[in-house]
PDB file of C-alpha atoms in Angstrom:
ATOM      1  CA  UNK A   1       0.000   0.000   0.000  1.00  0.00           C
ATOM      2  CA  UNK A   2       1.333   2.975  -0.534  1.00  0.00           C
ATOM      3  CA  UNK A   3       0.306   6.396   1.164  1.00  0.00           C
ATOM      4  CA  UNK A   4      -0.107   9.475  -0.458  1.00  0.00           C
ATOM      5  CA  UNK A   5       0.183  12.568   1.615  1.00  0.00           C
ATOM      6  CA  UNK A   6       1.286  15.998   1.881  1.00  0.00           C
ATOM      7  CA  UNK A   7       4.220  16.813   4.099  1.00  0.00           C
ATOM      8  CA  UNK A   8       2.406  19.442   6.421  1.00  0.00           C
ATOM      9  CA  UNK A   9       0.012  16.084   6.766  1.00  0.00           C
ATOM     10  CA  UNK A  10       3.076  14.133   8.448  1.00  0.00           C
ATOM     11  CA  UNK A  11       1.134  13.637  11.508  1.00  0.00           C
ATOM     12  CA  UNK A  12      -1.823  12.196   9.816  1.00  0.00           C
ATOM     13  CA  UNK A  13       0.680   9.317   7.974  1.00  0.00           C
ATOM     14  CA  UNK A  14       2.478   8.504  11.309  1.00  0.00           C
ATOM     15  CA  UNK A  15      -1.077   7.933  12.769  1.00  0.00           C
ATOM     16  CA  UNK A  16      -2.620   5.829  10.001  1.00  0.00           C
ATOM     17  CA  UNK A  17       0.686   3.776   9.595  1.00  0.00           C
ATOM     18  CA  UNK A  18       0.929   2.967  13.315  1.00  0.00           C
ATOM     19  CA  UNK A  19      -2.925   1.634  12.956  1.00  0.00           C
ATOM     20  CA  UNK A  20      -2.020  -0.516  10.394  1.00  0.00           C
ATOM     21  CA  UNK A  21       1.551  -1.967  11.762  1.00  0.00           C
ATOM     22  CA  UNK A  22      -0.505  -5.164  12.621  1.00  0.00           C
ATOM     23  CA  UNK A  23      -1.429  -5.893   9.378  1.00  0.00           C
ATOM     24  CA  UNK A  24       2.397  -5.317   7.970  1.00  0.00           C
ATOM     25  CA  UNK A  25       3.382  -7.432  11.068  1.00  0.00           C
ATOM     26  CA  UNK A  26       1.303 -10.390  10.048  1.00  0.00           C
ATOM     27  CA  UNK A  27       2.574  -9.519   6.116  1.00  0.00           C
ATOM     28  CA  UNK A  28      -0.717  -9.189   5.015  1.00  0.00           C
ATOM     29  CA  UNK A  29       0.272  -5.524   4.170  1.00  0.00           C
ATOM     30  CA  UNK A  30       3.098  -3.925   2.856  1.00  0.00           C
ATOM     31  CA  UNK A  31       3.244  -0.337   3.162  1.00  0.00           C
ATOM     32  CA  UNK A  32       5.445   2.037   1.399  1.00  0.00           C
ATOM     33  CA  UNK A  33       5.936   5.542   2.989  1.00  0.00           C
ATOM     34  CA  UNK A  34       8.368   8.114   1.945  1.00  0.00           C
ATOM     35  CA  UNK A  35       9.678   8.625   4.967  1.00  0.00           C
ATOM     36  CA  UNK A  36      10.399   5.132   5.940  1.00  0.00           C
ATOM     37  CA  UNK A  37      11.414   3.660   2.340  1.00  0.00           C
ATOM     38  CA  UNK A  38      13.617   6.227   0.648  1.00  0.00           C
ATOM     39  CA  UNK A  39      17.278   6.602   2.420  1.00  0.00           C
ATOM     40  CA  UNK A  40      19.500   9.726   2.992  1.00  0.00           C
ATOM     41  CA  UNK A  41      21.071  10.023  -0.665  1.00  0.00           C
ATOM     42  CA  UNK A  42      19.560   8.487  -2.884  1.00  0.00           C
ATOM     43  CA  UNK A  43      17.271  10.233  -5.661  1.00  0.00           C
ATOM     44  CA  UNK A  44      13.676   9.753  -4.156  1.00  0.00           C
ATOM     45  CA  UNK A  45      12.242  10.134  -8.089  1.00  0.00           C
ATOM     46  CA  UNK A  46      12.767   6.928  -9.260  1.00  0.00           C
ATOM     47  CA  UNK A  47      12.037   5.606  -6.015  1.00  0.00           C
ATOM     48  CA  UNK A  48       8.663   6.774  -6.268  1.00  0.00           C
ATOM     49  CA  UNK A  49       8.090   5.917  -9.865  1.00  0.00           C
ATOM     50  CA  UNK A  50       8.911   2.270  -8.758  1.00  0.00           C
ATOM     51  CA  UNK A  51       6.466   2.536  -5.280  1.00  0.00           C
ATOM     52  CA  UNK A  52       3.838   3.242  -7.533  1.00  0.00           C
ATOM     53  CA  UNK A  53       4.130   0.957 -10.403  1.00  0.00           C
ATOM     54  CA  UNK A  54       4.516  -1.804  -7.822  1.00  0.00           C
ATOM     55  CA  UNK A  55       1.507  -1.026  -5.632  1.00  0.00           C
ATOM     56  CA  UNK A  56      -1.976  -1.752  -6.113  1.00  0.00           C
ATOM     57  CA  UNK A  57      -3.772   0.386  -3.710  1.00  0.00           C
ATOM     58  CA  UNK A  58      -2.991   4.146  -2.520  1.00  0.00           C
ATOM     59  CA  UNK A  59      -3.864   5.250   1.265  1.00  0.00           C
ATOM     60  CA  UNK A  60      -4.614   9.074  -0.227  1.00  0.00           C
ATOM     61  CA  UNK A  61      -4.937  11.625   3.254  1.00  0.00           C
ATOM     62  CA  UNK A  62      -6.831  14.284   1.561  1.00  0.00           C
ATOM     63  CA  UNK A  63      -6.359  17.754   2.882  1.00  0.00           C
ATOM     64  CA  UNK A  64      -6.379  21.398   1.765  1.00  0.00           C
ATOM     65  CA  UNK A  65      -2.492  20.797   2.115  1.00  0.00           C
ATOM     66  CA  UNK A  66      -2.872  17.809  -0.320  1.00  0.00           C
ATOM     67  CA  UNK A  67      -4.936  19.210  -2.837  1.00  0.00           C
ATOM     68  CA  UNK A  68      -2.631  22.712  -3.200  1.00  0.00           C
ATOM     69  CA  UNK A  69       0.739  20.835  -3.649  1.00  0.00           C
ATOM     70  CA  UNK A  70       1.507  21.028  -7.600  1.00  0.00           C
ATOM     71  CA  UNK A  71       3.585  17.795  -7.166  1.00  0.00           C
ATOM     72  CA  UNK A  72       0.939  15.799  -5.902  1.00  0.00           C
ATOM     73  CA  UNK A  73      -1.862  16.838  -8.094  1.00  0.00           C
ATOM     74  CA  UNK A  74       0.239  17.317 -11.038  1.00  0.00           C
ATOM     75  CA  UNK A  75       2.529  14.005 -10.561  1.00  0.00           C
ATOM     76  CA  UNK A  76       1.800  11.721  -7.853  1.00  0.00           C
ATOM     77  CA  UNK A  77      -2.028  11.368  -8.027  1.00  0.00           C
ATOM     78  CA  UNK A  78      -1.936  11.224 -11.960  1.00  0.00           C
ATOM     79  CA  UNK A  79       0.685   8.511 -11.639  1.00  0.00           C
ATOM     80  CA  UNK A  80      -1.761   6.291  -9.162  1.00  0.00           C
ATOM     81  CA  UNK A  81      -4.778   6.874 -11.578  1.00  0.00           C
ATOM     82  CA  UNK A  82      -2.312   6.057 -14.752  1.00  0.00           C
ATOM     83  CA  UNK A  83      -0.886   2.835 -13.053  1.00  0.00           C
ATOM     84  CA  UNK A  84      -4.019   1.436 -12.074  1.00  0.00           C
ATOM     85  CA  UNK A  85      -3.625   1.877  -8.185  1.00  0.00           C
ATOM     86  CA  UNK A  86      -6.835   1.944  -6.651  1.00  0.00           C
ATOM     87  CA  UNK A  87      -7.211   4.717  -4.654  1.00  0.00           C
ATOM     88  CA  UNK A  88      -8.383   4.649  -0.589  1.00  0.00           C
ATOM     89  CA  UNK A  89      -9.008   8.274   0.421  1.00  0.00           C
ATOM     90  CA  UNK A  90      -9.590   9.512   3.790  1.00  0.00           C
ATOM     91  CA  UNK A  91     -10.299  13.166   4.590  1.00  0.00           C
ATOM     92  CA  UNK A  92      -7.445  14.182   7.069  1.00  0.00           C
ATOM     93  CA  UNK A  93      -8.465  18.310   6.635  1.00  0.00           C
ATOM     94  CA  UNK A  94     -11.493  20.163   5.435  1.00  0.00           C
ATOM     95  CA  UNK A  95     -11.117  20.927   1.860  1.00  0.00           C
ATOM     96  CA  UNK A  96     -12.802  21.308  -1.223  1.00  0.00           C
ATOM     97  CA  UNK A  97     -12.502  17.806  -2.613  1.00  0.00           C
ATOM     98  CA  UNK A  98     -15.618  17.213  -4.228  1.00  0.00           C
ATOM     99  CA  UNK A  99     -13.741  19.842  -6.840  1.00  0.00           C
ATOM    100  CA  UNK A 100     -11.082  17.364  -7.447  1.00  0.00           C
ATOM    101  CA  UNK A 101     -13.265  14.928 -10.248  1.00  0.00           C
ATOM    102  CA  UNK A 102     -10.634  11.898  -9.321  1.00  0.00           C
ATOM    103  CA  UNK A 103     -11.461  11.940  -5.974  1.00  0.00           C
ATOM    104  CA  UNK A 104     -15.095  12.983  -6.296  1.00  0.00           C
ATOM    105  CA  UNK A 105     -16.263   9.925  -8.042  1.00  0.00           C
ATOM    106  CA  UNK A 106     -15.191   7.186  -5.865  1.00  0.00           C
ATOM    107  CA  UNK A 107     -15.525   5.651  -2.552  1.00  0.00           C
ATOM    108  CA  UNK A 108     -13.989   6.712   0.570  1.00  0.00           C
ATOM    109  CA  UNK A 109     -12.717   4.754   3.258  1.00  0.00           C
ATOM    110  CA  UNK A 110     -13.948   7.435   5.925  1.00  0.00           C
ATOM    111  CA  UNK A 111     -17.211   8.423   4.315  1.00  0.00           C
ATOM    112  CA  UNK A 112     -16.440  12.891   4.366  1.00  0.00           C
ATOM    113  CA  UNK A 113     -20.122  13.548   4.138  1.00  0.00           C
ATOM    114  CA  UNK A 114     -21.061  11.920   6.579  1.00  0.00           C
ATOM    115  CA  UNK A 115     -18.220  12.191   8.990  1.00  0.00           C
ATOM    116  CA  UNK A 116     -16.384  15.257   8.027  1.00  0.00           C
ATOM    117  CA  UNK A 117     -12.482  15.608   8.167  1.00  0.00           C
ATOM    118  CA  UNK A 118     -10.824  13.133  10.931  1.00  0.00           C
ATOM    119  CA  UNK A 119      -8.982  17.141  11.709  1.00  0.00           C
ATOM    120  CA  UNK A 120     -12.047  18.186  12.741  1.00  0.00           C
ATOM    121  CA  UNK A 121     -11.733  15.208  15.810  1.00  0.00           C
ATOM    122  CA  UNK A 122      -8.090  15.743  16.056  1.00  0.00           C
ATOM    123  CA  UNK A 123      -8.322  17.241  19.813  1.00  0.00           C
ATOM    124  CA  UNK A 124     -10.517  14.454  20.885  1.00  0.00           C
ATOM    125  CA  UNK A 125      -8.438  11.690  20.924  1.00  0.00           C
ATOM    126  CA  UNK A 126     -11.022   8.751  21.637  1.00  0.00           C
ATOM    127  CA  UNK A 127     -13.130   9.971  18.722  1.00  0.00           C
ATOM    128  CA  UNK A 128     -10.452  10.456  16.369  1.00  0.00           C
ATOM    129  CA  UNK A 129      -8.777   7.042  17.473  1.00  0.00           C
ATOM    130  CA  UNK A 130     -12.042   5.557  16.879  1.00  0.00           C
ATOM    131  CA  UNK A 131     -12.275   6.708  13.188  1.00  0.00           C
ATOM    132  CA  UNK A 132      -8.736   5.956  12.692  1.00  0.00           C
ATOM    133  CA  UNK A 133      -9.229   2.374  13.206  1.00  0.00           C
ATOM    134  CA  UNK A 134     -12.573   2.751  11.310  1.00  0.00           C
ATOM    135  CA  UNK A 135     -10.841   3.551   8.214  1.00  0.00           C
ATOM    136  CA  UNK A 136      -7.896   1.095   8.953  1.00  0.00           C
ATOM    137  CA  UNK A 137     -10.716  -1.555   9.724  1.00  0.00           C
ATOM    138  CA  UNK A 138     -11.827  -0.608   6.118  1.00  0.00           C
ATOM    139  CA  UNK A 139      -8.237  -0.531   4.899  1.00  0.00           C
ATOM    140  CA  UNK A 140      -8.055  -4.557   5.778  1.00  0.00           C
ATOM    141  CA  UNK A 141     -11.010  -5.519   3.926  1.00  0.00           C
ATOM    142  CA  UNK A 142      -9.864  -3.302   0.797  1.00  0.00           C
ATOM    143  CA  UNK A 143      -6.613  -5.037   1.208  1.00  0.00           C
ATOM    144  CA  UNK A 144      -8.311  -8.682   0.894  1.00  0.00           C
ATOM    145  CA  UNK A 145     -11.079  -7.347  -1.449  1.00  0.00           C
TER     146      UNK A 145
END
């Protein structure tokens, strides 16, 4: 799996990864983070490009952050589409998604109409834990699906 995120979302991919380390620790998931999979020094393009050609489903924290970086939109999120990745968004941050026709048009792990953003819960940490796992919950059965 591999998570797409912007960088002022950091907090957001350290929580959703440490909800799913059961999964990787029973290998029924692999995940592939920036952070964690590209080393000091080497060029983290063509690390990327291979992440993404080799995964088959994208954990995509959607934010206002997300949807204004030019890489992402421009690069990253193309690339999932153009590979075939299927794409598992959660809304980390109110935004304007529905704008965004890619991720308008499909299911959402966390459903953002009904819940709102998971930053909306972010002070209240047994209600955001409890979506967290929610969304992980429906990250497993995507996984097997």
């Amino acid at each position: 799996m591999f998570v797409s995120y912007s960088r002022d979302d950091a907090e957001w991919a350290q929580a959703f990864t440490g909800f799913l380390k059961p999964l990787v620790r029973v290998r029924r998931l692999r995940l592939w983070i920036d952070t964690a999979n590209i080393r000091a020094s080497e060029e983290w393009h063509p690390e990327l490009d291979r992440a993404i050609s080799q995964s088959h489903l994208a954990l995509v924290l959607v934010s206002a952050r997300y949807l204004r970086s030019d890489f992402i939109m421009e690069t990253e999120l193309p690339a999932l589409i153009d590979n075939g990745v299927r794409l598992a968004p959660v809304l980390v941050g109110d935004c304007l998604w529905r704008r965004v026709p890619e991720l308008e048009r499909i299911q959402w792990l966390d459903d953002p109409g009904r819940h709102g953003a998971l930053g909306l819960v972010a002070d209240q940490v047994g209600e955001r834990d409890r979506r967290l796992v929610g969304a992980v919950g429906s990250t497993a059965t995507t996984v097997r699906g």
